CSV table of C-alpha atoms in Angstrom, one decimal:
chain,number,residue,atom,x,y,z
A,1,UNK,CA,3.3,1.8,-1.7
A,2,UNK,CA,3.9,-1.4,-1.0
A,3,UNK,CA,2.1,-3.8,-3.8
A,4,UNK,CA,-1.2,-4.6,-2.1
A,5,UNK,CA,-1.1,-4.9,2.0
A,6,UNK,CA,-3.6,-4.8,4.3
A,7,UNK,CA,-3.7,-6.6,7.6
A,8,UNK,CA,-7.2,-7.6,8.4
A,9,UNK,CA,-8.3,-7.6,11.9
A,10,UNK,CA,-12.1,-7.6,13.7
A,11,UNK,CA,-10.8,-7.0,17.1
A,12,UNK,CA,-12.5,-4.7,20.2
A,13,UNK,CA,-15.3,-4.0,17.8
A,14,UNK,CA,-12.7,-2.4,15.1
A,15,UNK,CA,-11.1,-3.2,11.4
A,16,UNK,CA,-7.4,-2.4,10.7
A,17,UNK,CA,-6.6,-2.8,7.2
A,18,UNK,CA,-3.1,-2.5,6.4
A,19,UNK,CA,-2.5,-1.7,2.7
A,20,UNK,CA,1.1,-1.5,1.1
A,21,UNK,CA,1.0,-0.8,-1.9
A,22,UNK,CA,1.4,-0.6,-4.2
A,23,UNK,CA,2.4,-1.2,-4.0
A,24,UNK,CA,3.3,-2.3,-0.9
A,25,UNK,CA,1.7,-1.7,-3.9
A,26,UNK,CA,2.8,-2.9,-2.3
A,27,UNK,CA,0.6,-1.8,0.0
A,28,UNK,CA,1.1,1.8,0.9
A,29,UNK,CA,2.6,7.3,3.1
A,30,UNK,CA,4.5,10.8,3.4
A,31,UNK,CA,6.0,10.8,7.1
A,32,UNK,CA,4.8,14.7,7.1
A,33,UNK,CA,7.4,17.1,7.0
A,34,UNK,CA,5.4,19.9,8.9
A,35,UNK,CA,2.0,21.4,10.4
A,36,UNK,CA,2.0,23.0,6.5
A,37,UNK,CA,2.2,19.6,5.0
A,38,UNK,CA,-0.7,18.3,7.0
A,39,UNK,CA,-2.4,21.4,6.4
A,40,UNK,CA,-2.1,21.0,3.0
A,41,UNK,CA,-2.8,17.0,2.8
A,42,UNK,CA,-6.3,18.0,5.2
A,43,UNK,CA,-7.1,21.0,2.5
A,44,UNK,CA,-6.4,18.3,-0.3
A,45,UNK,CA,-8.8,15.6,1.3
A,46,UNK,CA,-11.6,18.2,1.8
A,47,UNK,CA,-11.5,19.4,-1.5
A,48,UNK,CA,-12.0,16.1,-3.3
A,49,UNK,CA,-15.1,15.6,-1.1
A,50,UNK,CA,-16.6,19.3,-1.9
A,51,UNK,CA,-15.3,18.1,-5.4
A,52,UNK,CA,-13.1,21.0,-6.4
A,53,UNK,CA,-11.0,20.4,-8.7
A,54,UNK,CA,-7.0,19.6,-7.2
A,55,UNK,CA,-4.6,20.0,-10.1
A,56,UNK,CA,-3.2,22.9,-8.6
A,57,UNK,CA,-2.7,22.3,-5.5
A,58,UNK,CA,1.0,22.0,-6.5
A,59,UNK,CA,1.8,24.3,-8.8
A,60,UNK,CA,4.5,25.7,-7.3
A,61,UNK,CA,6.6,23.3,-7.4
A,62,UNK,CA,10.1,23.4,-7.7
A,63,UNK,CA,11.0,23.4,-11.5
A,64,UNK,CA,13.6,20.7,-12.3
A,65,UNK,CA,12.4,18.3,-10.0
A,66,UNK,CA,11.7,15.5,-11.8
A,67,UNK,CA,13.9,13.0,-13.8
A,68,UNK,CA,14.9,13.4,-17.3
A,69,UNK,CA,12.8,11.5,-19.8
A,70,UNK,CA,11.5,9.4,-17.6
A,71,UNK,CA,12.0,5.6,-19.1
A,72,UNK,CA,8.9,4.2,-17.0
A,73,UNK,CA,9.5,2.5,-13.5
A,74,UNK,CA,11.3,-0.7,-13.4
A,75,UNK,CA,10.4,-2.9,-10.2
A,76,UNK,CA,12.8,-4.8,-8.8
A,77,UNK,CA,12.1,-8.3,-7.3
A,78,UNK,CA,12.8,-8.7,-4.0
A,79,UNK,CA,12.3,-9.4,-0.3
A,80,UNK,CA,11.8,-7.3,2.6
A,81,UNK,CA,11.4,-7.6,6.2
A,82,UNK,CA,9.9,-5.0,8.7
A,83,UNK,CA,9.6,-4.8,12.0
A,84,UNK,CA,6.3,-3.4,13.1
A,85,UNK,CA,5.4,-1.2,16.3
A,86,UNK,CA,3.0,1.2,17.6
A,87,UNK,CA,4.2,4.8,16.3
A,88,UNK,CA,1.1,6.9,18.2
A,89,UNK,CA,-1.8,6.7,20.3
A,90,UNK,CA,-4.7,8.7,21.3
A,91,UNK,CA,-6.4,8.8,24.6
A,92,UNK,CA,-9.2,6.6,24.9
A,93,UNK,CA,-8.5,4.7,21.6
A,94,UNK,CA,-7.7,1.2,23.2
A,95,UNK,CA,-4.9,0.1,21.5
A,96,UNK,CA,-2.0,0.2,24.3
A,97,UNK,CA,0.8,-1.5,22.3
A,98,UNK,CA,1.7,-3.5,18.7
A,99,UNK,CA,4.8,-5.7,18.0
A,100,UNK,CA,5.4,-7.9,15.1
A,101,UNK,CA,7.3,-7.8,11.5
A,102,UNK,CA,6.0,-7.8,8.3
A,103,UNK,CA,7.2,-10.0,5.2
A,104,UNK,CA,7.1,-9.0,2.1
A,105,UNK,CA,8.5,-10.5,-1.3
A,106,UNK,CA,8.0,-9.3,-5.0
A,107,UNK,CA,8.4,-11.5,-7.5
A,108,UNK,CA,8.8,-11.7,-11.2
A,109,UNK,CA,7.1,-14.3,-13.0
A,110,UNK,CA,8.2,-13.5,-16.3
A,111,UNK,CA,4.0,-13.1,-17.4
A,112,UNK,CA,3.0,-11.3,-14.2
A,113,UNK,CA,3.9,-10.1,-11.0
A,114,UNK,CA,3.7,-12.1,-7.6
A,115,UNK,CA,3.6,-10.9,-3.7
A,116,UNK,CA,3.6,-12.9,-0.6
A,117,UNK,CA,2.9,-10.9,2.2
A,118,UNK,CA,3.3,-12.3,6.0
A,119,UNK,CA,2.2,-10.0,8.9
A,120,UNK,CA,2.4,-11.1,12.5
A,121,UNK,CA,0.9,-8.5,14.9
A,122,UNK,CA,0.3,-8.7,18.7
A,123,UNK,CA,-1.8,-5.7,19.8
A,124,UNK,CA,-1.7,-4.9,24.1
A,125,UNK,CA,-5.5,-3.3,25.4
A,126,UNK,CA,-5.9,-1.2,28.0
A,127,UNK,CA,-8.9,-3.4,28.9
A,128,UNK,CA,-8.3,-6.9,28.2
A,129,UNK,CA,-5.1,-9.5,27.1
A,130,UNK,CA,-3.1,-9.4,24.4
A,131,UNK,CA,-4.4,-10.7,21.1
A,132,UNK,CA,-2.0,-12.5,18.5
A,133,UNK,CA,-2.6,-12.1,14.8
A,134,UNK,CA,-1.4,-13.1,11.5
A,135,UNK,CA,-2.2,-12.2,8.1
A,136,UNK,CA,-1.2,-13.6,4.8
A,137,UNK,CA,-2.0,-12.1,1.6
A,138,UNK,CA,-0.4,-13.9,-1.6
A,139,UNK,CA,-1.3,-12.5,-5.1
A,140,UNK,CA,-0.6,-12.7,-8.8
A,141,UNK,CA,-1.3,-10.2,-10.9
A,142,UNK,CA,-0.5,-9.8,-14.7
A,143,UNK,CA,2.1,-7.3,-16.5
A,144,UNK,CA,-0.5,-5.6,-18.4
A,145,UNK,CA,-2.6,-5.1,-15.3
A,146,UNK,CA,-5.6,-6.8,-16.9
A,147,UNK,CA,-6.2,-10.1,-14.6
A,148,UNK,CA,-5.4,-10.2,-10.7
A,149,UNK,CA,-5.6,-13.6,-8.4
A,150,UNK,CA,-5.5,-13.4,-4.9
A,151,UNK,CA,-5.8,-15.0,-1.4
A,152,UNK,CA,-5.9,-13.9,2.3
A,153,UNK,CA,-5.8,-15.8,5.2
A,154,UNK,CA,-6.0,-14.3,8.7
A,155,UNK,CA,-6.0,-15.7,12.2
A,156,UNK,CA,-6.6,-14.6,15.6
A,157,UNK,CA,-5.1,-16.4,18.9
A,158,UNK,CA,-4.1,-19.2,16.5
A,159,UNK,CA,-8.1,-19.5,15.5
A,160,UNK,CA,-8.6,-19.0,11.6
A,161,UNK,CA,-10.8,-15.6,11.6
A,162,UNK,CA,-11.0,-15.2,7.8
A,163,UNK,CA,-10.2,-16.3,4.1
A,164,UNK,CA,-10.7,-14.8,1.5
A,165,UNK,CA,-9.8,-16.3,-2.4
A,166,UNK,CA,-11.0,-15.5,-6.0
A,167,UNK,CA,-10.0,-13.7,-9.3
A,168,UNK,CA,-10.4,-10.2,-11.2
A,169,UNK,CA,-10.8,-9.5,-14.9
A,170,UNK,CA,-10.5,-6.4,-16.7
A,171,UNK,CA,-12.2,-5.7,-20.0
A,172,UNK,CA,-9.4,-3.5,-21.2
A,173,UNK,CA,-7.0,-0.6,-20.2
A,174,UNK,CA,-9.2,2.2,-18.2
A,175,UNK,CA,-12.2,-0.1,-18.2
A,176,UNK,CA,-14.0,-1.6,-15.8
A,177,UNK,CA,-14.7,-5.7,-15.1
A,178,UNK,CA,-15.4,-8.7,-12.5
A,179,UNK,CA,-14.0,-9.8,-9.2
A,180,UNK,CA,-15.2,-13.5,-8.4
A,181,UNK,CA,-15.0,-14.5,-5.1
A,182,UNK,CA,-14.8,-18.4,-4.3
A,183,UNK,CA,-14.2,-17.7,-0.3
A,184,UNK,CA,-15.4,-16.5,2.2
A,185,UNK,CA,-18.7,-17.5,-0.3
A,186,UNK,CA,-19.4,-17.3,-3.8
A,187,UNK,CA,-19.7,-13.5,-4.8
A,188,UNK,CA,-19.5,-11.6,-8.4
A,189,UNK,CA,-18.9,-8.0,-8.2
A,190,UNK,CA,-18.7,-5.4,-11.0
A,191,UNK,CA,-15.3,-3.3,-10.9
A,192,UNK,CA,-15.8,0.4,-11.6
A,193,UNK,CA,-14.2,2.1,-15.0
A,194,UNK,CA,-10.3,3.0,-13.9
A,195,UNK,CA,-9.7,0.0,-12.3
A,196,UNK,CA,-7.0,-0.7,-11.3
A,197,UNK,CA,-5.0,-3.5,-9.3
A,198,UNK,CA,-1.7,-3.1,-6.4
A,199,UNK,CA,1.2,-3.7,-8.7
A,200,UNK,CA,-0.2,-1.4,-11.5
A,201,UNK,CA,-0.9,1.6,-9.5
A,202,UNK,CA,2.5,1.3,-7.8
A,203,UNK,CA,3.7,1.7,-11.3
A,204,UNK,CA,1.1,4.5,-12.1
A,205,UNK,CA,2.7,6.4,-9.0
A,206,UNK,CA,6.2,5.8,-9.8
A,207,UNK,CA,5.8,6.9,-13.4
A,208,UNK,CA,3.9,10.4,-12.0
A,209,UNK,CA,6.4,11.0,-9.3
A,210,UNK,CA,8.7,10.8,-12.5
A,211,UNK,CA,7.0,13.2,-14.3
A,212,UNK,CA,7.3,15.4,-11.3
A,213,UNK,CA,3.3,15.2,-10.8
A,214,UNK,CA,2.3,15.7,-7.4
A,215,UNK,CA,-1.2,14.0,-7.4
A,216,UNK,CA,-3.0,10.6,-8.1
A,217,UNK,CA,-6.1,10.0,-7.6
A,218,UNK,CA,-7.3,6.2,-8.6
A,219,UNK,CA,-9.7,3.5,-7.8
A,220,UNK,CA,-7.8,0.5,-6.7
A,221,UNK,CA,-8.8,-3.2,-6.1
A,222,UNK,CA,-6.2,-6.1,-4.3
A,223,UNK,CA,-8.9,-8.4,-3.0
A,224,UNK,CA,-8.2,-8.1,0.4
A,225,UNK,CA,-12.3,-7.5,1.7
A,226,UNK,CA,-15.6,-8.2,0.3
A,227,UNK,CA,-16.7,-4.6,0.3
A,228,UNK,CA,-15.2,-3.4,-2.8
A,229,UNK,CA,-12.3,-1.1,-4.1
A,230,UNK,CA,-11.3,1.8,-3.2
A,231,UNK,CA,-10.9,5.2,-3.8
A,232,UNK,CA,-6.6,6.1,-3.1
A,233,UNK,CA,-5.9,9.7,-3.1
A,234,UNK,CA,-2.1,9.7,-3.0
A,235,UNK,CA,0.0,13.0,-2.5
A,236,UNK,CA,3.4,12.8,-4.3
A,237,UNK,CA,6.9,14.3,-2.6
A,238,UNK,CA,9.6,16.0,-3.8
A,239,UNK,CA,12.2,14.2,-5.8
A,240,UNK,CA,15.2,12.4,-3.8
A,241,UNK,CA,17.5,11.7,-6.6
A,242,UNK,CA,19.6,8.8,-6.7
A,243,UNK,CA,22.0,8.2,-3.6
A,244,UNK,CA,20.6,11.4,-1.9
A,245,UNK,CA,19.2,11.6,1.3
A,246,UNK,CA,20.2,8.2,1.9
A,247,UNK,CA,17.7,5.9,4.4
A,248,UNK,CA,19.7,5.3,7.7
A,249,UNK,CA,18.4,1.7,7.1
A,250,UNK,CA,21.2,1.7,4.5
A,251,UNK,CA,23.5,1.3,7.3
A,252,UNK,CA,22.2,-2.3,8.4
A,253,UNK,CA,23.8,-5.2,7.1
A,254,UNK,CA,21.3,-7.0,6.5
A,255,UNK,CA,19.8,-4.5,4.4
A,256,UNK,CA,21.0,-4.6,0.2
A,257,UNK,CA,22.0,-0.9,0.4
A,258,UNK,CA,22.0,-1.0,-3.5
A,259,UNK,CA,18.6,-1.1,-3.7
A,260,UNK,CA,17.8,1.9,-1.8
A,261,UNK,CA,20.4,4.0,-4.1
A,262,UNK,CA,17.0,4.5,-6.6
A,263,UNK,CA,15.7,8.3,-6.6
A,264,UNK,CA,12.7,7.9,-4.2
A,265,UNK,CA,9.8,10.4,-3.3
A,266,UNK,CA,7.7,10.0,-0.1
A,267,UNK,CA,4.3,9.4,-0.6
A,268,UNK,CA,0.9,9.7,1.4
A,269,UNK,CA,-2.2,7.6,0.6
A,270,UNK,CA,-5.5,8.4,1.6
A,271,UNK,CA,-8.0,5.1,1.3
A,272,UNK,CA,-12.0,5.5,1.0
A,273,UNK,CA,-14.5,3.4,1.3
A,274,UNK,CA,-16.7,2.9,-2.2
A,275,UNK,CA,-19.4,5.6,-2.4
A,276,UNK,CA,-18.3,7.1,1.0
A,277,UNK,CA,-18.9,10.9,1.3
A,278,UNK,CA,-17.0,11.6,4.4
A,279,UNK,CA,-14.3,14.1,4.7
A,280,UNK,CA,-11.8,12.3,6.2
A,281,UNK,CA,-10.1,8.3,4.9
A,282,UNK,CA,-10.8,5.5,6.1
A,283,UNK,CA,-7.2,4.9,6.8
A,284,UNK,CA,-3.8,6.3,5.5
A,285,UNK,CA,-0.4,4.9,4.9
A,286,UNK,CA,2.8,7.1,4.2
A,287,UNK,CA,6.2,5.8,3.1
A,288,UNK,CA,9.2,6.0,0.8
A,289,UNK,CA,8.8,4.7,-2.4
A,290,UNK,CA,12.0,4.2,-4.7
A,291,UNK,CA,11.8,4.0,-8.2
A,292,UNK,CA,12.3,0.3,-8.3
A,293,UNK,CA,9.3,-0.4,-6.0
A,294,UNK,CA,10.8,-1.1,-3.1
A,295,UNK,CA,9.2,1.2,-0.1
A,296,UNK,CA,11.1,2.7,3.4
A,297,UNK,CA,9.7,4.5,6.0
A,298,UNK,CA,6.2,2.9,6.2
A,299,UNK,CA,3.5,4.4,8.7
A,300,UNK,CA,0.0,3.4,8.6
A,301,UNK,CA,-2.8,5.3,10.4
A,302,UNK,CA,-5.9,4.1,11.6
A,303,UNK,CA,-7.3,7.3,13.3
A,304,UNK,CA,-6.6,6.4,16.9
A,305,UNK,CA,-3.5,4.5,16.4
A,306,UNK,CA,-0.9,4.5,13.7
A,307,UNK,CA,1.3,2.0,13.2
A,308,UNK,CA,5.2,2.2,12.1
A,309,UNK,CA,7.4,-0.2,9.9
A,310,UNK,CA,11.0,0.1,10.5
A,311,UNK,CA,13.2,-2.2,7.2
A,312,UNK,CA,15.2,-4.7,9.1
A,313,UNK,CA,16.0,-7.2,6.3
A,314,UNK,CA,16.3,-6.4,2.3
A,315,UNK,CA,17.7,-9.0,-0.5
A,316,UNK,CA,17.3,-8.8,-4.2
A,317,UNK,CA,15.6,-11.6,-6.0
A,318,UNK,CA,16.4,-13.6,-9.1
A,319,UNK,CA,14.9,-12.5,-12.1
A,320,UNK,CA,13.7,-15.6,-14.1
A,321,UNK,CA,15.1,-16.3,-17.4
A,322,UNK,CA,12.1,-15.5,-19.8
């Protein structure tokens, strides 16, 4: 997923959060395969809320399927560009049509990670003018997934519409800890035991898709809202090993076809709201996610709309001298 996205918007009385996972990360996102596969995904989300246990939801799985002493996901530092459209509709929902690109760069800053995130939307109504947004999200979040910075800023028709800034500690691996918030005011708020934050549950998925583990079910913070983390339920794909099933985005110049020659899995992620008992996620986001972090085939779903992210531009970045 890509490392810690969401796009932010109070618009016709609605919220879209965008995450990418990690994550895009960040950020995320399984474009489903068939009516079984979203049978399957719905019976998955269900269960979790009666709380039945899920572990073997997969157990059939094909033996062989994942790598060979897995050595632990290495991200790669880069930058990515996506163009962004509506994928699909429902009658009645509102939204008419979406246009914009998304900007995403991972960095490596030898003692943590770093993401810059640019999203530019326009959304057409069926009852009123189009609205302009933009949403940046920059973050910095260390390598041993222990402290997290981040900072949002959103606008609407040009008009700032929200920012948020502040910091996240964890006591220790599997503990819990504290988000400050500086903006929009000044807010403390206790983290749950498991935390954890975008680029360090991108990892976490990476190294289970590795082991050939199908789900992953975490609570995840990236600072993007005020409310709280989140509970990501993330279903886990079948094994695409290295320069198979290559991504027609390969074919684009302006896309580093190197660094979609990783093994990849798709992946689906399923996002609820803290303490939420409803059967169904607040949102969802399904992509591609190679082994080196960098994700493909991004669609996010908002219940009456999804949105679809299509990779235009892809680079490698430097990685520092440390």
């Amino acid at each position: 997923m890509i490392a810690g996205y969401r796009v932010i918007l109070t618009e016709r009385r609605f919220q879209v959060n965008i995450y990418k996972s990690r994550c895009l990360t960040i950020a995320s996102l399984i474009i489903l395969y068939n009516v079984a596969a979203l049978m399957r995904w719905r019976c998955a989300m269900m269960s979790r809320v009666a709380g039945l246990a899920l572990g073997g939801l997969f157990a059939a799985c094909v033996a062989g399927e994942a790598l060979a002493a897995p050595a632990g996901a290495e991200l790669a530092p880069h930058r990515a560009v996506y163009a962004m459209a509506l994928n699909a509709t429902k009658p009645g929902g509102g939204v008419t049509g979406a246009s914009g690109a998304m900007t995403y760069k991972f960095g490596d800053s030898c003692d943590g990670w770093t993401v810059e995130n640019r999203t530019a939307l326009t959304f057409a109504y069926s009852d009123g003018a189009p609205v302009a947004t933009t949403w940046d999200f920059v973050t910095w979040e260390s390598k041993d997934g222990l402290h997290y910075r981040f900072r949002v800023r959103s606008t609407r028709d040009g008009v700032v519409s929200e920012e948020i800034d502040g910091v996240a500690n964890l006591d220790g691996q599997g503990k819990g800890g504290v988000a400050k918030f500086s903006l929009p005011e000044q807010k403390t708020m206790r983290l749950p035991k498991g935390t954890l934050f975008p680029t360090e549950h991108t990892i976490r998925l990476l190294e289970h898709a590795q082991r050939g583990e199908h789900m992953l079910e975490r609570v995840l913070f990236d600072g993007t809202g005020s409310d709280g983390p989140f509970d990501v339920n993330a279903v886990i794909g079948k094994l695409f090993p290295a320069n198979a099933n290559i991504s027609p985005a390969a074919a684009n110049p302006a896309v580093n076809s190197a660094l979609l020659s990783a093994p990849s899995w798709r992946m689906q992620m399923a996002f609820f709201a803290p303490a939420a008992n409803e059967p169904t996620p607040d949102y969802e986001v399904a992509l591609r996610y190679y082994l080196n972090g960098v994700a493909d085939e991004v669609v996010q779903s908002f219940g009456n709309f999804s949105l679809k992210g299509t990779l235009q531009k892809l680079e490698p970045l430097p990685k520092p001298d440390c």
